[in-house]
Every structure is written in C-alpha cells, then in structure tokens.
Coordinates of C-alpha atoms in Angstrom, one line a residue:
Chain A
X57 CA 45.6 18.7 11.3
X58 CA 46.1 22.8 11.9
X59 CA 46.3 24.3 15.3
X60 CA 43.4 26.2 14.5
X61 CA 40.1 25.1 14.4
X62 CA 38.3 25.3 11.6
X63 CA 36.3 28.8 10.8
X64 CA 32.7 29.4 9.1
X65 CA 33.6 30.5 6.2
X66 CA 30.5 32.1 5.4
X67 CA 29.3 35.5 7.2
X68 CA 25.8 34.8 10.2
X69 CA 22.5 35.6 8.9
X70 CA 20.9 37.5 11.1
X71 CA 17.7 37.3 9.7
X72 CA 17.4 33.5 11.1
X73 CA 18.0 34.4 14.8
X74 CA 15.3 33.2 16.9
X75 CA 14.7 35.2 19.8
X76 CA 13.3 33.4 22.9
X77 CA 11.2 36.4 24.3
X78 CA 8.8 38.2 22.3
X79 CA 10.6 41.3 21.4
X80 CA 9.2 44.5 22.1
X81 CA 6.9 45.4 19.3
X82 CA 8.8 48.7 19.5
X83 CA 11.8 47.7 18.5
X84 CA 10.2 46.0 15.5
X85 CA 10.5 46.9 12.0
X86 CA 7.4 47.7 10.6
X87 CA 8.0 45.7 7.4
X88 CA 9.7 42.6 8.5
X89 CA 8.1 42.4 11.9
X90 CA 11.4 41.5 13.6
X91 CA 13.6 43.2 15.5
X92 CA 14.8 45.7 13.8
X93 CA 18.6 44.7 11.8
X94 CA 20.9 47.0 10.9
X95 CA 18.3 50.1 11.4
X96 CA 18.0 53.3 9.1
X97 CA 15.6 56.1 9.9
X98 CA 14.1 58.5 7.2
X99 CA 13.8 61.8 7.5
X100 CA 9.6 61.3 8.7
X101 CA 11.7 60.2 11.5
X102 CA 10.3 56.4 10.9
X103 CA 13.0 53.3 11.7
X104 CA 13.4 50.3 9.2
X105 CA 15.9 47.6 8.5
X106 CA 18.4 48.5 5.9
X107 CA 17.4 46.1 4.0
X108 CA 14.1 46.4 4.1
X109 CA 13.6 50.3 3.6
X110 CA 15.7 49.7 0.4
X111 CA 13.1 46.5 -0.9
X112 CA 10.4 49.0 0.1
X113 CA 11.8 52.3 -1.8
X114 CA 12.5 49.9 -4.7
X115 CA 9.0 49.6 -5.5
X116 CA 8.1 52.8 -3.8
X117 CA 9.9 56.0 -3.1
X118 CA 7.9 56.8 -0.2
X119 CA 8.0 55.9 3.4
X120 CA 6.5 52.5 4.4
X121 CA 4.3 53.9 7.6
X122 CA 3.4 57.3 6.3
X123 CA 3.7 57.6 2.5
X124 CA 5.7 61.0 2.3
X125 CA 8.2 60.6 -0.6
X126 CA 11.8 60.5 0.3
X127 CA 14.6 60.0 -1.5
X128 CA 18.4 58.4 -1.1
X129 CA 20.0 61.5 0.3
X130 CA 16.9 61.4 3.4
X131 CA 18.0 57.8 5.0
X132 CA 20.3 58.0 7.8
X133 CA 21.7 55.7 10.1
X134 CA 19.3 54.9 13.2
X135 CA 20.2 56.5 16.3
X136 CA 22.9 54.8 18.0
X137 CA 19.9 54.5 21.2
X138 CA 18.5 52.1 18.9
X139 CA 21.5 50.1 17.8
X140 CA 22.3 49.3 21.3
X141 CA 18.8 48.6 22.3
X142 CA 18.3 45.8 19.3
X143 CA 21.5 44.7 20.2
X144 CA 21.3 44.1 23.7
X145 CA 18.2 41.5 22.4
X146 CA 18.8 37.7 23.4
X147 CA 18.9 35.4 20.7
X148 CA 19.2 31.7 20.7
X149 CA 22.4 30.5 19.0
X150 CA 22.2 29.6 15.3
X151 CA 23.1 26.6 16.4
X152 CA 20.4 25.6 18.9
X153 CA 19.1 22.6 16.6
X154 CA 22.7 21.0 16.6
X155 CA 22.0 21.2 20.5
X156 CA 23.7 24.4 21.9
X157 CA 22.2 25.7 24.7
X158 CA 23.5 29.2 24.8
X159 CA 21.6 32.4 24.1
X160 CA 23.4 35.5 24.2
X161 CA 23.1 38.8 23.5
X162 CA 22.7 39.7 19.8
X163 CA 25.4 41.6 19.5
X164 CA 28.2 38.9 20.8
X165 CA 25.9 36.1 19.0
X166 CA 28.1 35.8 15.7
X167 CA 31.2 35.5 17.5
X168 CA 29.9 33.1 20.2
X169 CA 29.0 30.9 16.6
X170 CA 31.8 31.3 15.4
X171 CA 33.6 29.6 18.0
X172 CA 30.4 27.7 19.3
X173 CA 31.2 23.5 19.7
X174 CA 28.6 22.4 18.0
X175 CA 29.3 24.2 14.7
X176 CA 29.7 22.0 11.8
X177 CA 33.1 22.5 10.5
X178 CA 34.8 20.9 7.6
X179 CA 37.5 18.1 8.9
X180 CA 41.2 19.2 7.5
X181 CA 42.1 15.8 7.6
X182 CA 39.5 14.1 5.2
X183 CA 36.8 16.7 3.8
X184 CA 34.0 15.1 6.6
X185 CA 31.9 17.2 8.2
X186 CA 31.8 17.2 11.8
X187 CA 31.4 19.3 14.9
X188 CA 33.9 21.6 16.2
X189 CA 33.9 20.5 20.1
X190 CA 34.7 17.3 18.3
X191 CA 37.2 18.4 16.2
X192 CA 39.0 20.1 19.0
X193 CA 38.5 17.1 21.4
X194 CA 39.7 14.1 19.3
X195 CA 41.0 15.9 16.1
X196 CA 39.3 14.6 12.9
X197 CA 38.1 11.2 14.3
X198 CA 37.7 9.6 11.4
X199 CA 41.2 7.7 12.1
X200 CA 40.8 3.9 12.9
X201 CA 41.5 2.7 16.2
X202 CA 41.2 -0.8 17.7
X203 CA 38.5 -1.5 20.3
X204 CA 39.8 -2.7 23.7
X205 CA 37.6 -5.4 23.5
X206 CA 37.1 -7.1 20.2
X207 CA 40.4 -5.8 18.8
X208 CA 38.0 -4.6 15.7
X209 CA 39.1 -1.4 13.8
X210 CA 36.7 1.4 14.0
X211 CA 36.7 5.2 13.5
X212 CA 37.8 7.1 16.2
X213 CA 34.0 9.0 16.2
X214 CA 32.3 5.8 16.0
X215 CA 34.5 4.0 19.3
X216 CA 31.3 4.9 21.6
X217 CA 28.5 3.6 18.8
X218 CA 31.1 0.2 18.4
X219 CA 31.3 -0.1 22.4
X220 CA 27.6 -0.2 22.4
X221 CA 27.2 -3.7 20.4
X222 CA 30.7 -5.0 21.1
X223 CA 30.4 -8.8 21.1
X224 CA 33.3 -9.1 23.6
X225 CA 32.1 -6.5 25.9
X226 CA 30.3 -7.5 28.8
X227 CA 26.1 -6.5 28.9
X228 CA 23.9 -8.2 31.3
X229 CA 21.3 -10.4 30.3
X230 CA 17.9 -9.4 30.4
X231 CA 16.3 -11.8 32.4
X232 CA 18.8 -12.7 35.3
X233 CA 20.8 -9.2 35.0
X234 CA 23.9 -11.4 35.4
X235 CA 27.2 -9.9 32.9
X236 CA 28.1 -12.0 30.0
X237 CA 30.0 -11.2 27.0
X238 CA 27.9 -10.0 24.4
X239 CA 28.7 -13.1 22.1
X240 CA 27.8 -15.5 24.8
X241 CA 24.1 -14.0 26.0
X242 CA 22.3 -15.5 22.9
X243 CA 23.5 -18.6 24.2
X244 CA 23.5 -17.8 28.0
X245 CA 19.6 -17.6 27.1
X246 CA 19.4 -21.0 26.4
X247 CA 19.7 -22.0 29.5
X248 CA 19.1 -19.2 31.8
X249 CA 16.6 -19.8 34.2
X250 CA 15.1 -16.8 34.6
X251 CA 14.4 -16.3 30.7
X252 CA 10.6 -17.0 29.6
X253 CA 10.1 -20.5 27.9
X254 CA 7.2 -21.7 26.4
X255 CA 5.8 -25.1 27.7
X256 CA 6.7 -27.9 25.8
X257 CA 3.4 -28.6 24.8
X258 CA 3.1 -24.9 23.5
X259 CA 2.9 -27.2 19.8
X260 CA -0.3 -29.3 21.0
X261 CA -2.0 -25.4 22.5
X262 CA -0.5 -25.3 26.0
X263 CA -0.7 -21.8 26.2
X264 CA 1.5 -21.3 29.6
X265 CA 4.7 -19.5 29.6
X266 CA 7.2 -18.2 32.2
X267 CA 10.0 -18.6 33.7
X268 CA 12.4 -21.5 32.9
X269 CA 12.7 -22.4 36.5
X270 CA 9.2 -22.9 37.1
X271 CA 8.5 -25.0 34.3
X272 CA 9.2 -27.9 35.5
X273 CA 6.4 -27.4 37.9
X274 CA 4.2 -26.6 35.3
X275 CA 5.1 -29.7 33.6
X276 CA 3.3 -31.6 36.6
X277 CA 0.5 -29.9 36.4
X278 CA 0.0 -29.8 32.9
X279 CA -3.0 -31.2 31.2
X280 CA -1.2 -31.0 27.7
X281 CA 2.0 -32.2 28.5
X282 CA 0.0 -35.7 29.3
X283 CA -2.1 -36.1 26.4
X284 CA 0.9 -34.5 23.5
X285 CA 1.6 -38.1 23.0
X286 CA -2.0 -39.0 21.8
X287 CA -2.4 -35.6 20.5
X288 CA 0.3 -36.1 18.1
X289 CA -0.8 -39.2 17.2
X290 CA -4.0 -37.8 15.9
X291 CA -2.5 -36.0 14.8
X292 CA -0.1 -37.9 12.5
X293 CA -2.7 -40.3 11.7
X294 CA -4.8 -37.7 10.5
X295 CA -2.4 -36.4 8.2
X296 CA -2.2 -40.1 6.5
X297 CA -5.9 -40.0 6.0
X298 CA -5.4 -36.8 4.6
X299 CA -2.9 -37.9 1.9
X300 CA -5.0 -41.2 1.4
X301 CA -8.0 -38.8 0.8
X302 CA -6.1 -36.8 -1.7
X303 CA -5.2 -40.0 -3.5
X304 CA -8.8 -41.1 -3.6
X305 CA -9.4 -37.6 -5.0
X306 CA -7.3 -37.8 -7.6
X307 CA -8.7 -41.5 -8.5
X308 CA -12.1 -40.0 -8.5
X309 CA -11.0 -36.7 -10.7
X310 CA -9.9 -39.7 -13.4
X311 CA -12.6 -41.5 -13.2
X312 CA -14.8 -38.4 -13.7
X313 CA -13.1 -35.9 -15.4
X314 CA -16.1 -33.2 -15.0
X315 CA -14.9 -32.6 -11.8
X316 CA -13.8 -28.6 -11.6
X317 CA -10.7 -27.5 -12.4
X318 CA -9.9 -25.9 -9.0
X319 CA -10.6 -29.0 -7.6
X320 CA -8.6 -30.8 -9.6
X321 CA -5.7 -28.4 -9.4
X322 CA -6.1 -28.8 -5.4
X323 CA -5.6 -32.6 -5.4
X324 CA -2.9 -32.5 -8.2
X325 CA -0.5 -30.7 -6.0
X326 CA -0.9 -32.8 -3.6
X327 CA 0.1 -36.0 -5.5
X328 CA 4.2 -37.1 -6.6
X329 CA 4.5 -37.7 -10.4
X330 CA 5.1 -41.3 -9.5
X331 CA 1.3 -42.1 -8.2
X332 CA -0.2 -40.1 -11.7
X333 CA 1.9 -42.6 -13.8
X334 CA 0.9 -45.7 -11.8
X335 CA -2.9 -44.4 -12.2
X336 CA -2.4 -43.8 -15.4
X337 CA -1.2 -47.1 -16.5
X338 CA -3.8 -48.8 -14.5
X339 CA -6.2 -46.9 -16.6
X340 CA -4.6 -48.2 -20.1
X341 CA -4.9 -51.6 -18.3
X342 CA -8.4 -51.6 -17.9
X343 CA -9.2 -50.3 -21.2
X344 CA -7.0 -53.2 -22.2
X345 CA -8.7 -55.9 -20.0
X346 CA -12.1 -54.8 -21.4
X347 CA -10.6 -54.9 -24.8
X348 CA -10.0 -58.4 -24.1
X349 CA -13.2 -58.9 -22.5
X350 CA -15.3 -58.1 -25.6
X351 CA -13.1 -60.2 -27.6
X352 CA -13.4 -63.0 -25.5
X353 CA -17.2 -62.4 -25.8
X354 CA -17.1 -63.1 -29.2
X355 CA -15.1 -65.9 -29.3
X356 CA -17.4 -67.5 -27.1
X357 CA -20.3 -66.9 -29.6
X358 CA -18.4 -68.1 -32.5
X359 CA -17.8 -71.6 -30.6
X360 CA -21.6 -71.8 -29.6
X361 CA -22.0 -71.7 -33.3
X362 CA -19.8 -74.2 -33.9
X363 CA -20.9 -76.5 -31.4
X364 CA -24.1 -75.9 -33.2
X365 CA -22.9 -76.9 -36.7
X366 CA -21.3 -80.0 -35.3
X367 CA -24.2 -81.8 -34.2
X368 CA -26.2 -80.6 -37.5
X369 CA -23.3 -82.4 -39.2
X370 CA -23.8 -85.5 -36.9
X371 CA -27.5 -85.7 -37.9
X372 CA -27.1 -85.5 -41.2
X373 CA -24.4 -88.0 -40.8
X374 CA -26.8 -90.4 -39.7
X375 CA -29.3 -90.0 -42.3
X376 CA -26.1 -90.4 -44.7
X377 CA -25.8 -93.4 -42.9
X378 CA -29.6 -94.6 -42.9
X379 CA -29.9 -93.7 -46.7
X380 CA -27.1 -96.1 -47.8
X381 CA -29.3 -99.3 -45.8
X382 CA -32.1 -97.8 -47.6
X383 CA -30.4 -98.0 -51.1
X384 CA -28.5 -101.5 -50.0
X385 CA -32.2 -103.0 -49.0
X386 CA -33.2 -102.0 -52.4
X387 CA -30.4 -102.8 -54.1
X388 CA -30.9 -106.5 -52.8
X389 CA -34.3 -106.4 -53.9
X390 CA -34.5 -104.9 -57.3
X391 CA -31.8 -107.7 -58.0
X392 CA -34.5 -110.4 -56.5
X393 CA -36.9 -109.2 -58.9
X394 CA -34.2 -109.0 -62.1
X395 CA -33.5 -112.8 -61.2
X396 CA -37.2 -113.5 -61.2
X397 CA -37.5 -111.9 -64.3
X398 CA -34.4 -113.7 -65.9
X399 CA -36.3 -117.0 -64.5
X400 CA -39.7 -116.2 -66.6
X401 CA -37.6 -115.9 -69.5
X402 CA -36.0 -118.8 -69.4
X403 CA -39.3 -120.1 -68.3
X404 CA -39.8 -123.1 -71.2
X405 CA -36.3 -124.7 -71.0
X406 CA -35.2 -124.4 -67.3
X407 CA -38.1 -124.7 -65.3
X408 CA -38.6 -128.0 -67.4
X409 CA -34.6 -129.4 -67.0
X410 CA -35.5 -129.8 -63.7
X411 CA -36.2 -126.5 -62.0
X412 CA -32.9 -126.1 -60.3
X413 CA -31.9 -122.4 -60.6
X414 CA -28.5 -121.2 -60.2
X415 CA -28.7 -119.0 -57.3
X416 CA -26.7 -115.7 -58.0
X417 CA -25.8 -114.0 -55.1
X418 CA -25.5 -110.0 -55.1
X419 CA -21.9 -108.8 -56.4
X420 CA -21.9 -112.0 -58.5
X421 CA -20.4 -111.1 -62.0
X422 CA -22.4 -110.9 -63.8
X423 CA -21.7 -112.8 -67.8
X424 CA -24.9 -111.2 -69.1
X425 CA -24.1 -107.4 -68.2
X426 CA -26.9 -106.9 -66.6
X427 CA -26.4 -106.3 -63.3
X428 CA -28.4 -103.3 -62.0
X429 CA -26.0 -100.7 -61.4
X430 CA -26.9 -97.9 -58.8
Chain B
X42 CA 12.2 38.3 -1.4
X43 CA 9.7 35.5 -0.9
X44 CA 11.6 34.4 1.9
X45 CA 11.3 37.2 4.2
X46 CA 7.5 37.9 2.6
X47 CA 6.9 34.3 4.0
X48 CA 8.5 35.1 7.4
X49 CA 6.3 38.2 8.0
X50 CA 3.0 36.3 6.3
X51 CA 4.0 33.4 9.0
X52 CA 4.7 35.7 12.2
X53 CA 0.7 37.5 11.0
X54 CA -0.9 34.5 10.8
X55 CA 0.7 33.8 14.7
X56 CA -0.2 37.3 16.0
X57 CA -3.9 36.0 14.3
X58 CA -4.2 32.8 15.6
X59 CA -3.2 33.7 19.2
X60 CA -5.6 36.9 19.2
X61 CA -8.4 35.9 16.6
X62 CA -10.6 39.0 15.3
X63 CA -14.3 38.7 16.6
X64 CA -16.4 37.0 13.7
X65 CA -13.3 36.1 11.4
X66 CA -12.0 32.5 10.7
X67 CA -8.8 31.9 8.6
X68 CA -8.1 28.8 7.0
X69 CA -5.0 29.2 5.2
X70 CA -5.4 26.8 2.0
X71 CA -1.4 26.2 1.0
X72 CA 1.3 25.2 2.4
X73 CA 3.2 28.5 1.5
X74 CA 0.9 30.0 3.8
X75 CA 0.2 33.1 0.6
X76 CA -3.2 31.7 0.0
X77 CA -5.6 32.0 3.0
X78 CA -9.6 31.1 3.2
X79 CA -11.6 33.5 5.1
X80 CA -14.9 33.3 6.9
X81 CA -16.6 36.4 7.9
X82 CA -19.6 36.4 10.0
X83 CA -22.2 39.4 9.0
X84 CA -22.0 41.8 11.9
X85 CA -24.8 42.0 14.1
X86 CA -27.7 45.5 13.8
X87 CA -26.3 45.2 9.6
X88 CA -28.5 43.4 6.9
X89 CA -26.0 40.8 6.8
X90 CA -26.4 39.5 9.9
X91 CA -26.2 35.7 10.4
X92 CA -24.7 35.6 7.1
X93 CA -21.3 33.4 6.6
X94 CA -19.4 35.3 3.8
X95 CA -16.4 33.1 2.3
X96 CA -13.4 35.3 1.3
X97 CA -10.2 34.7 -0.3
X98 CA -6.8 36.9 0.5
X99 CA -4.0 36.3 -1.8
X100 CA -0.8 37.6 -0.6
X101 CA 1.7 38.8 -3.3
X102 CA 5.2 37.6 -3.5
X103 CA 6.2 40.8 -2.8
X104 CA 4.3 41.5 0.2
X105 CA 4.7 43.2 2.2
X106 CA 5.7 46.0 -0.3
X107 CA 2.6 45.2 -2.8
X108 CA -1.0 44.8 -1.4
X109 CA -3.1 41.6 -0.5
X110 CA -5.9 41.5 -2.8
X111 CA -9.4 40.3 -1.2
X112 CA -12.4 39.0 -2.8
X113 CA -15.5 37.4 -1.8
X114 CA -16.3 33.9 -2.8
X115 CA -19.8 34.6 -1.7
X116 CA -21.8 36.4 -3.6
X117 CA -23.0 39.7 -1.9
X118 CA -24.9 42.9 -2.2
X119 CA -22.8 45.2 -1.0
X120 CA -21.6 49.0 -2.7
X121 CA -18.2 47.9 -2.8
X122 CA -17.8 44.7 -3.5
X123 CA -18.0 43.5 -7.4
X124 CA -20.8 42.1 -8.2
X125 CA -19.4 39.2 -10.7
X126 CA -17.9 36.2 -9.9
X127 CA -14.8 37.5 -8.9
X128 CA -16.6 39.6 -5.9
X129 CA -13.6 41.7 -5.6
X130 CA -13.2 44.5 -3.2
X131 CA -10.7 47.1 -4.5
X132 CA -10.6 50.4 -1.9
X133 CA -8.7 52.2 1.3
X134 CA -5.8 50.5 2.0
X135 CA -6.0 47.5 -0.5
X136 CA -5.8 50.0 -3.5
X137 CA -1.9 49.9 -4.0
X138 CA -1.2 53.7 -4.4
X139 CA -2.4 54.1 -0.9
X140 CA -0.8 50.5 0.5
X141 CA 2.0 50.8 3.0
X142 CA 4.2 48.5 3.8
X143 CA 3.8 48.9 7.5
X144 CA 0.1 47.7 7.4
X145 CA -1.2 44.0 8.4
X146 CA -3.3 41.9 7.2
X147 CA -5.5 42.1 10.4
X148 CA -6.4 45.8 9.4
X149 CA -7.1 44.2 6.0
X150 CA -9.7 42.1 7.6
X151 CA -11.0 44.6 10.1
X152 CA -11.5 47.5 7.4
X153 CA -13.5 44.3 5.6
X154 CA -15.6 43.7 8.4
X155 CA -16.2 47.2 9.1
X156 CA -17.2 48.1 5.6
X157 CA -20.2 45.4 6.1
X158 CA -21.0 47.2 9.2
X159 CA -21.0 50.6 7.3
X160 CA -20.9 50.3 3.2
X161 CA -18.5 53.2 2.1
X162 CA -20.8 54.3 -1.1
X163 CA -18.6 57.1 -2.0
X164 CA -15.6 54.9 -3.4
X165 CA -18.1 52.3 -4.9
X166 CA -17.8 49.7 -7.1
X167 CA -21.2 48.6 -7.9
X168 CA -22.6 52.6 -8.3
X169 CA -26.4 51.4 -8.7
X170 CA -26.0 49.6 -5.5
X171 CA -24.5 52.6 -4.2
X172 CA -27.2 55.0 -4.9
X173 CA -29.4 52.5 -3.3
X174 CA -27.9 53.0 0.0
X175 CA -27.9 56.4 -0.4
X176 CA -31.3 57.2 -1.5
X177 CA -33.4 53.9 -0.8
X178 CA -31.9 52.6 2.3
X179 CA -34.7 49.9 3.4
X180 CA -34.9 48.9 -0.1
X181 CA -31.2 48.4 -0.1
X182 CA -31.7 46.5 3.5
X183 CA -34.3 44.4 2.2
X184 CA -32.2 43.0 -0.6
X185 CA -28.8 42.6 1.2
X186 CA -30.9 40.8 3.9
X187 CA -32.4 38.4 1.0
X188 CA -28.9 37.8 -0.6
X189 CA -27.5 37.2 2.4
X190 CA -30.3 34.3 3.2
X191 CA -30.1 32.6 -0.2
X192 CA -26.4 32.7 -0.7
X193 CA -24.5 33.2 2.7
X194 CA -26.0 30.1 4.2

C-alpha cells in the first residue's frame, strides 16, 4: 500500500457534467447546446466550443450562425469575460451516481474529482476496484479479518455485510422483540409465545391462527379440534375404499379389456406389481378350471353312453339265454321224434318181442351214429 | 460524433416536450432518438385545415453540422412538397448549402407549418402545382381542401 491514494489516470470529460440549473441560454454553444467548453470566437464575432467550431468548419468553412466563410487564421480564443463566466457554472460532480453530493463550481470540478471519496480507484494491493474514501479509511480491505463474533474470516470491506447475518450475533426475534443469537432464533421460534401458530386442526380446515399463547384458548373453543379424530377417520377409511376401488378397477379393466387406455393407465399406477401377478394367475386358473369343466362334460357323456351299452348287452344276454331253452326244448324233442322213428322201423320185430323199448335218454351214446347233432 | 449529435437531438426533444409547438405532435420512433414521427395539424383560415398530416424527420449522424431531412408520409397538395411517395420537402433552411449548425429542429417544424399556412411557390417542387397557386388560387383551394379530406383523415 503507497502513501498516496490512488489517482484517475485518465483526464475529466467535460462534456458529461450535468449542471443542476438550467444554464443561461447565453452562455450556450449554439451547436452543442451546452454551456459553452473551452470557447473560440470567430471573427463574425460568434462564440463556439473548440471542439465544436472545428466539427462544424470540417464539413463547412463557414460560421455555424451566420454562414460568412472563415478560415483557421479568423478563430481566436473567447474573451476571457466568457471563460470566467462558463467557469463560474455549478456542475454536479462526475461522481454524483456513486453518491457524492457535491457540486462545485466548474472550474474547481476536476480537481474536487480527482480527490473526490467516492472515486473508483484501482486497489495497489490486489487490482480490485474500490472507492477512494475507502481506500484511505481501511486501506485495500480486501484483507481477511476475523468477526468478533463467529470467529469467521471475512474481507475487511465485507465485516459490515458479515455482521448483518452473523449467526453468533445477537438480533431480536420478530415476534417477542427479545435478543437471541442469530443461530438460536429459528429455534427460539419454536416455542415463542408470541410467534403466530396455526391451530392444530389447521390439517382437518381449522382456519384460525395467532398467537401461540392464545392457542390454547382457541383449542377450547374449537369446533375442529373436537371432531379431527372422526375427521381423520373418514378420512383414513376413505382412502381404503379408495385403494379397494382401484383394485376392483383394475379386476374390471381384465375382465373387459375395452376399457380406455387412460382409464386403464389411471388404475394401473395405482396398483403394486404383486396384485397384477396374483390377478393374473387367477385368470390362467379360471381358464384352466373351465378347461377342466368341458372335459369333465364330456366324460360324463361318454359314461351315459356306456351305461347305455351295458344294459343293451344285458338284454341281449337274456335272449342269449332264452335262445339256448329254445334250442334245448327242441333238442329234446326232435330226439323224441328220431326215437319214434327208429321204433317204426323196427316196427315188425320189436313191437312183437314184447313191446318193451329201450328207453334212450338224451346224451345217451349213441351205437348207431345217429344222434341229431345241433 | 454521434454521441454529442445524440446529446443535442436529446436536450431538443426536452426544450420540445416542455414547450410543445401549437398543432405539432412528436413521437420519436427509436430508441436512438434520430428517427422522430410528426403530426401536423392543417392550420386554421388554410385549405388544409382539419387535416392530420403525418411527417417523418430523420436526423443525420452528423447533425447538427448536416440538415434534418423532412418528408410527409401523407400525401399532400402542396407547391413544395413532392408529390410521390416520398412527399419530400427540400427548401430554406433544410437545403444543406443554406443549413447552419446553430439552427433547431423546432424552426424546422415551424418553417413546416408555416409553409402550409403560406405555400412558398417560388422555390417549388411540384411547378404545376405552383402555377396553380399563383394563377388559379380557388382552384388550387378546392383541391388541397379535397386531398386533405380523402387522405389527411
């Protein structure tokens, strides 16, 4: 850090005073319309700005007011009158936006900014730009120094901003005005009674709030504390019908798949993987059951059927049965009639030796061969 | 240059605005203030009364040392005014070999009224309108009334 402050390195520009009284139209340039700067007069005896007189003669070699052509060697300097006049002017200082308050005459106005406080002026120390009043109060300030309260490191500049939100500094609390540290209001509000609380059934649409000593009071008096219990209830058990609806949704979404995609989108969010897999095996075990079911069906046709054939067979059975007495009955009589046949034959010697006939019974070999065979 | 061209266009359109001319309106249509919209109002006991004339001034960048140039957006029937679509109005003080530097734009705008107050028909533009004036005068009324009811509406 030097012993002198820094300097504006740069020369003022006049042309950006701001004057804070109209200035005498006189005194004006007639080009520029501003106090005259730096004035020349010609030799028509008219008064300009250096500057602008020699924009003017660039495009023009004749005078601005009266058009009588002049050349270089018929611009003088203004009367020194003049000079002292536009000097004597108050300006603003340059650096009125920055906050200065000063206005001074505009002949002392660049070396008031030259030395004026709130000039921005490049810090020696580290290349920062900062104002000269600070510069000469504190140095640079851009050196770290500890807070007295936290202990925290800040820049010198920025001690004020720190002190502002310093959690170990003290700030009173908002709604009782008593001091606490910083760190400790958010939880001093917890429980100070003079902070605004909701009431407790604020969830169920209580819609008081005040003060945290008077809620208790309220709480008396308050229709919604009474009922929250029953409220909530409802409440609950309306959110269980709710996901029991969703479920029956989604049973109904299987069952008819037309429903609209939106729809179906809707209920499927709602439901956990878990559920769509148990539904969805239940499905394959109906389509199984009824499988079955059919199957059965037919099974129990093909047994009718049977039962059917059985007692056919049983009939016919019978008749096999009734048949063979049939043939048996004629059997025993066609053999009658071969024995009374035999008996004609033998008519002339048997029947006379006495008619006893041998009496042949049916399965009887027979020595003769013939039997009747059926 | 611009710079101090905008400062003086900037401290004229305050002297305007604070002390407005009788029967002008400025609009000024950019933001770099070297474009403005004008309204004039025809002047009363001329056949353009009630008439709203648009008009656009266009300030150079090197104003104040080179001239505004003016031209009406409204079409008009008028000795000095074009009579095309640029409408432009080229005399006096607007023509740059007699421009000075020292003049404003509110003598721009009064020497524009004035000339619908009293056509100057000797440094003409339109030279049949001209000899109109100067040898048919109702005539000439009759039309610059009717132009100025059809288009200065």
């Amino acid at each position: 850090m030097s012993a002198t402050p820094p300097q504006e390195t740069h020369p003022l520009d006049f042309r950006t005073l701001l004057y804070p009284l109209p200035p005498d139209e006189n005194l004006s340039c007639p080009i520029c319309r501003s106090p005259l700067l730096d004035p020349v007069t010609t030799i028509c005896r008219h008064t300009f700005c250096r500057d602008c007189l020699s924009g003017a003669m660039g495009v023009s070699p004749t005078c601005p007011v009266d058009r009588s052509p002049i050349g270089d060697g018929d611009i003088q300097i203004a009367p020194v009158l003049i000079g002292n006049l536009v000097g004597d002017l108050i300006v603003l200082c340059p650096n009125a936006s920055e906050g200065c308050t000063e206005s001074v005459q505009r002949n002392m106005v660049e070396a008031h900014w030259r030395g004026c406080g709130f000039g921005m002026v490049e810090c020696g120390g580290c290349g920062e730009r900062i104002r000269r009043k600070d510069w000469e109060q504190g140095g640079c300030g851009h050196k770290m120094v500890e807070c007295g309260y936290c202990a925290e490191e800040v820049r010198g500049v920025d001690l004020a901003e720190h002190e502002e939100v310093c959690p170990q500094l003290s700030a009173p609390c908002e709604h009782c005005l008593l001091e606490f540290p910083r760190d400790k209001i958010k939880q001093h509000t917890t429980t100070c009674d003079e902070a605004i609380v909701n009431c407790e059934a604020i969830t169920v649409g209580c819609p008081w709030s005040g003060r945290r000593r008077e809620g208790g009071e309220h709480a008396i008096s308050c229709a919604f504390t009474y009922l929250k219990p029953v409220l909530l209830e409802h409440a609950s058990r309306i959110a269980t019908l709710e996901n029991e609806n969703k479920l029956l949704r989604r049973k109904i979404d299987i069952i008819m798949p037309t429903r609209s995609l939106e729809e179906e989108e809707r209920t499927e969010s709602g439901l956990d993987q878990q559920t769509i897999q148990i539904l969805t095996e239940q499905e394959h075990v109906r389509n199984d059951v009824q499988r079955i079911f059919a199957v059965l069906q037919d099974m129990e046709l093909k047994q009718t059927m049977l039962t059917m054939h059985m007692s056919e067979n049983m009939r016919t059975r019978e008749e096999v049965a009734m048949i063979g007495a049939a043939v048996n009955d004629l059997r025993s009589q066609i053999h009658g009639l071969h024995l009374l046949t035999l008996r004609r034959q033998a008519g002339t010697g048997p029947n006379n030796q006495g008619g006893s006939l041998p009496v042949r019974r049916v399965g009887d070999a027979n020595p003769g061969g013939d039997r009747v065979k059926l | 240059m611009s710079g101090s061209a905008l400062k003086r266009i900037t401290r004229e359109f305050a002297e305007i605005s604070a002390n407005p001319l009788e029967g002008v309106v400025i609009f000024p249509i950019d933001a770099d203030m070297f474009k403005w919209n004008i309204e004039l109002t025809g002047p009363k006991d001329s056949p353009y009364e009630g008439g709203r004339f648009r008009l656009n001034l266009t300030l150079p960048e090197t104003y104040p040392f080179k001239p505004p140039v003016l031209s009406f957006a409204t079409k008009i029937y008028h000795p000095n005014v074009s009579n095309d679509d640029k409408g432009s109005m080229c005399l006096g003080i607007l023509r740059s070999d007699a421009w000075k530097p020292s003049c404003k734009i509110v003598a721009v705008l009064e020497m524009a009224r004035g000339l619908l107050l009293e056509p100057n028909p000797e440094d003409a533009v339109e030279n049949s309108i001209a000899m109109e004036y100067k040898n048919n005068r109702a005539n000439f009324d009759r039309i610059a009334r009717e132009w100025t009811r059809s288009y200065a509406k």
